PDB file of C-alpha atoms in Angstrom:
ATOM      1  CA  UNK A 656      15.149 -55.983 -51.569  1.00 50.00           C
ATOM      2  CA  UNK A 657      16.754 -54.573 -54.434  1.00 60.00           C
ATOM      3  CA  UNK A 658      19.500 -51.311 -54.240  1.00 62.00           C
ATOM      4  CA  UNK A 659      16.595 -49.497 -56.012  1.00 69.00           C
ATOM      5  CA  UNK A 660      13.928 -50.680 -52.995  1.00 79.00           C
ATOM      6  CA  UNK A 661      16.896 -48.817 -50.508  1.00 90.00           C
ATOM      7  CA  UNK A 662      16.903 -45.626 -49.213  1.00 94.00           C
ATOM      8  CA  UNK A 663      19.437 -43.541 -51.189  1.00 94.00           C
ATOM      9  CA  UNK A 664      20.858 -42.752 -48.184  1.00 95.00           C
ATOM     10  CA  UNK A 665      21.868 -43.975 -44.448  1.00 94.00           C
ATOM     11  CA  UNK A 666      22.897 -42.446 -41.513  1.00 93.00           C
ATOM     12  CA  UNK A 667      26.482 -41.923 -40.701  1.00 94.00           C
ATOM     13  CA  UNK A 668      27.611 -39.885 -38.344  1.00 94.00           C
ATOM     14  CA  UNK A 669      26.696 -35.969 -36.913  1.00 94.00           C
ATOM     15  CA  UNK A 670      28.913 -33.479 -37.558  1.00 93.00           C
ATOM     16  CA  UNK A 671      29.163 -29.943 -35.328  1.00 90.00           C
ATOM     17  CA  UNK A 672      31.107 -27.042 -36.801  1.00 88.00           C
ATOM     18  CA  UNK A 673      33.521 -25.141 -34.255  1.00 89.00           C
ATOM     19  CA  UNK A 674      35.812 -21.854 -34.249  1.00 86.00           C
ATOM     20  CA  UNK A 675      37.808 -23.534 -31.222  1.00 90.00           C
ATOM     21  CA  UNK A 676      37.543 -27.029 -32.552  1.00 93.00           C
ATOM     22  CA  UNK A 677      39.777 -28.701 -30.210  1.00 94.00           C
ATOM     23  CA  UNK A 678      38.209 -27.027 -26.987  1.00 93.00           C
ATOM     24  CA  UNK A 679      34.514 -27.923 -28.285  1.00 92.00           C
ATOM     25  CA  UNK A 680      35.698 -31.547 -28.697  1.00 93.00           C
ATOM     26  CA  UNK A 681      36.853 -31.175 -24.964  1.00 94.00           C
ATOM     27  CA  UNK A 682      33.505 -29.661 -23.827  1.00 91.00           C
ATOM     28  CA  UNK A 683      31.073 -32.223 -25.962  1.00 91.00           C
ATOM     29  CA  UNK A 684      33.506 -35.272 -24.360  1.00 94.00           C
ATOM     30  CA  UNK A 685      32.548 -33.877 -20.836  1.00 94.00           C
ATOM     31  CA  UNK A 686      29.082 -32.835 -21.141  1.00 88.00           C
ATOM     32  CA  UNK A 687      28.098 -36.103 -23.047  1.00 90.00           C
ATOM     33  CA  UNK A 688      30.877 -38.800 -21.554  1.00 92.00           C
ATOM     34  CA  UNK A 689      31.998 -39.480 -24.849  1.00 95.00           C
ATOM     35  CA  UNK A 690      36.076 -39.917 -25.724  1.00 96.00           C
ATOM     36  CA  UNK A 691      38.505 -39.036 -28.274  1.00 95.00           C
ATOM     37  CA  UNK A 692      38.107 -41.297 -30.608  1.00 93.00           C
ATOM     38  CA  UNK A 693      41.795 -42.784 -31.964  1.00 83.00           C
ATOM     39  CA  UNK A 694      43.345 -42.342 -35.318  1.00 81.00           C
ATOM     40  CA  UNK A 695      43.182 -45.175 -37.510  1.00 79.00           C
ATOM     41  CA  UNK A 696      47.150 -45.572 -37.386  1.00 82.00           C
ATOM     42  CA  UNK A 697      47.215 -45.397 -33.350  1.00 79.00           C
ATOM     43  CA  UNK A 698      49.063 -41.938 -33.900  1.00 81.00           C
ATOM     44  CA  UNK A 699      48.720 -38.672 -33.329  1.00 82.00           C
ATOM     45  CA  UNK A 700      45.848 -36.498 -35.358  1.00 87.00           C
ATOM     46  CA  UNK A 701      47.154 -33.126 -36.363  1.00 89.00           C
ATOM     47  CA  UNK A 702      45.897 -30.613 -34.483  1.00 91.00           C
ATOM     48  CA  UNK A 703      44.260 -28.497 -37.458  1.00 92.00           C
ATOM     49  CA  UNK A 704      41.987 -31.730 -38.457  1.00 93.00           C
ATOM     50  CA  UNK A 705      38.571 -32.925 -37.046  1.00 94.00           C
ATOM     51  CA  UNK A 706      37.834 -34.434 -33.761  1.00 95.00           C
ATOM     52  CA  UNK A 707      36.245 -37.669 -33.697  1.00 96.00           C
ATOM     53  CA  UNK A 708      34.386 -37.887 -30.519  1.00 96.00           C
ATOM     54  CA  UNK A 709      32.778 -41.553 -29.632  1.00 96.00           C
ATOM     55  CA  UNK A 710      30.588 -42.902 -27.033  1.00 95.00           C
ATOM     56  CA  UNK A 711      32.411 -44.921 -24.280  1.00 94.00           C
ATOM     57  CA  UNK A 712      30.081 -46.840 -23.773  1.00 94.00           C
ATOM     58  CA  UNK A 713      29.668 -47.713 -27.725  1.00 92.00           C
ATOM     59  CA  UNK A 714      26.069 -46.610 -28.026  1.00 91.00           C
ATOM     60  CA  UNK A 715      26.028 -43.548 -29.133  1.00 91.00           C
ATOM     61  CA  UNK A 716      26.771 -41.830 -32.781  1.00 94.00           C
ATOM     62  CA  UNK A 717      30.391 -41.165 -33.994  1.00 95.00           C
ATOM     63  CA  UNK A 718      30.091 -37.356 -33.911  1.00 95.00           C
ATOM     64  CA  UNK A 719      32.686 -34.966 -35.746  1.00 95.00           C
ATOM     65  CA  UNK A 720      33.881 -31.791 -34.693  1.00 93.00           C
ATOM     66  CA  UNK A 721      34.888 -29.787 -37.498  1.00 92.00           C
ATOM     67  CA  UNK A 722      37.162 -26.754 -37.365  1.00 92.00           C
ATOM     68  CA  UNK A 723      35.838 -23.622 -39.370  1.00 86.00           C
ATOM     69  CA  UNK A 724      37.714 -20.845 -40.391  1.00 78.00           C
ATOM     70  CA  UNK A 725      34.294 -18.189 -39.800  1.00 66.00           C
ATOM     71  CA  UNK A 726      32.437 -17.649 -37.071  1.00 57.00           C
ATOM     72  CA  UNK A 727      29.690 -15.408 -38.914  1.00 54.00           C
ATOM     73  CA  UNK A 728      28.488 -17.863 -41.493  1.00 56.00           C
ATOM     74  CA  UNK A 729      24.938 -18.206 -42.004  1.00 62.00           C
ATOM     75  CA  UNK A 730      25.020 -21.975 -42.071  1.00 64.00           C
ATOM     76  CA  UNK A 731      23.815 -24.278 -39.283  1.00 73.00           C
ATOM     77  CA  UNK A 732      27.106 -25.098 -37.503  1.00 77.00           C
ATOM     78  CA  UNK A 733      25.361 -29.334 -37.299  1.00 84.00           C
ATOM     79  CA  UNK A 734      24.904 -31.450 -39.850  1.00 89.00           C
ATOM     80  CA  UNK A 735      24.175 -34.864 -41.363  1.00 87.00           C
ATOM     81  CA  UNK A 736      26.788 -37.047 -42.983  1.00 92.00           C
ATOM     82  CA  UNK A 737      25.489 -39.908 -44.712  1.00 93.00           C
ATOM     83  CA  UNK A 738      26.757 -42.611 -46.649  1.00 93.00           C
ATOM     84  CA  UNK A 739      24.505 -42.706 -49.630  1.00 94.00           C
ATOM     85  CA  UNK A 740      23.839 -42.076 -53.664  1.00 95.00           C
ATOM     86  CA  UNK A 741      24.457 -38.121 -54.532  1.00 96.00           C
ATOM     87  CA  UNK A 742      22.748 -38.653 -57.879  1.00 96.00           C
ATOM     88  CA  UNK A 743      19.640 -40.192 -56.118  1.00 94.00           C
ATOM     89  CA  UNK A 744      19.508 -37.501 -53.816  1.00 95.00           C
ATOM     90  CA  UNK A 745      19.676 -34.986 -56.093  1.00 95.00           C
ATOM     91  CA  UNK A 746      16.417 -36.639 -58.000  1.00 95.00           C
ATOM     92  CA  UNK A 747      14.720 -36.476 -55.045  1.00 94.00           C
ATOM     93  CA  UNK A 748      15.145 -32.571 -55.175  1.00 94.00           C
ATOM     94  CA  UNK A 749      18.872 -31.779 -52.831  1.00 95.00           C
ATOM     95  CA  UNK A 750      20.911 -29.320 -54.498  1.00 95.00           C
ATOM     96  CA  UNK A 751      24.690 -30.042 -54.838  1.00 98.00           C
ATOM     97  CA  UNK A 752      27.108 -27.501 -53.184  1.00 97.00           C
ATOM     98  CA  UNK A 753      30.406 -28.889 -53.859  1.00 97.00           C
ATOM     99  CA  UNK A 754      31.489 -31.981 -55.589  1.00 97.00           C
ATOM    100  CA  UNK A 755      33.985 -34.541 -54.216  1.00 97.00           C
ATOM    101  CA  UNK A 756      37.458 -33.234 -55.083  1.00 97.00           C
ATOM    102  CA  UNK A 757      40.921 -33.595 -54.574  1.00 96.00           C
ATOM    103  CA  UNK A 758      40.240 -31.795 -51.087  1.00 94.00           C
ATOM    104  CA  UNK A 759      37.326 -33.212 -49.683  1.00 95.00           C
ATOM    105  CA  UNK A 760      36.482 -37.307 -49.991  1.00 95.00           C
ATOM    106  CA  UNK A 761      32.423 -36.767 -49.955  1.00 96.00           C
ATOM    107  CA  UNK A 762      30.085 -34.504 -51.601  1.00 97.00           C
ATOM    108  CA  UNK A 763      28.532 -32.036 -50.290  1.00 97.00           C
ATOM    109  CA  UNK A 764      24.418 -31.530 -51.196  1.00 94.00           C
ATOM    110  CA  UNK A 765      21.884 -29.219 -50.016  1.00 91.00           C
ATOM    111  CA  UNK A 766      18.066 -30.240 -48.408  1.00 88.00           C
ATOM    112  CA  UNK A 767      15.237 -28.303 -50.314  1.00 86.00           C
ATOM    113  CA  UNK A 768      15.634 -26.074 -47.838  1.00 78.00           C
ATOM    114  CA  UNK A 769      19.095 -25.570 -48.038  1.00 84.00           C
ATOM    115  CA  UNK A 770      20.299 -27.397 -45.177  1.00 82.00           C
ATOM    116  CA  UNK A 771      23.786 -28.515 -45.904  1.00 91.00           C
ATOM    117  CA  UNK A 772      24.664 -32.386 -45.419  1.00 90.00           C
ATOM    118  CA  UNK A 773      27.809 -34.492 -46.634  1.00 95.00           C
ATOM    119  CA  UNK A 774      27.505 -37.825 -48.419  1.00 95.00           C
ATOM    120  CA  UNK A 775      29.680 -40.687 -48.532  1.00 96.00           C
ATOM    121  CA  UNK A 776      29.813 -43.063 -51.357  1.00 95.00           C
TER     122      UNK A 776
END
């Protein structure tokens, strides 16, 4: 199949948006059996940066938890991350929110509804 027969976009990974970040992680890693996942250096991830939580097991979705600075938002506090094609998925009618920049490493796009999700190139 051609990259033009593909999807313009794959699953990655979910992504839940917390006040209390590091206490959600705690919660989700109890309720669900997952783990903190480990940094890629075997160190120490600051304490102001997302929580990778994985399955134990290794069947279940690398899932994100994402310290937000606003409770209040009107945003869904889950989304998608894919790795995938922003221009594709903006011809197939997503919006773009924010580009990739030199703070974030993936894009951020909108659903024609206006449900946020981030893609990785």
């Amino acid at each position: 199949m051609a990259d033009n027969d593909k999807a313009p976009a794959r699953f990655k990974d979910l992504a839940l948006d917390a006040a209390d970040h590091q206490a959600l992680a705690d919660w989700w890693c109890e309720a669900i059996g997952y783990e903190r996942g480990p940094t890629d250096d075997g160190g120490t991830r600051p304490l102001d940066e997302p929580v990778p939580i994985v399955d134990r097991d290794g069947d279940g979705p690398l899932i994100w938890i994402n310290p937000v600075p606003d409770k209040g938002r009107a945003k869904s506090h889950m989304h998608f991350d894919v790795w995938g094609d922003p221009d594709r998925l903006v011809a197939l009618g997503a919006t773009v929110v924010r580009e990739r920049d030199e703070e974030i490493e993936w894009h951020v796009l909108a659903d024609p509804e206006g449900n946020e999700f981030c893609v990785f190139v």
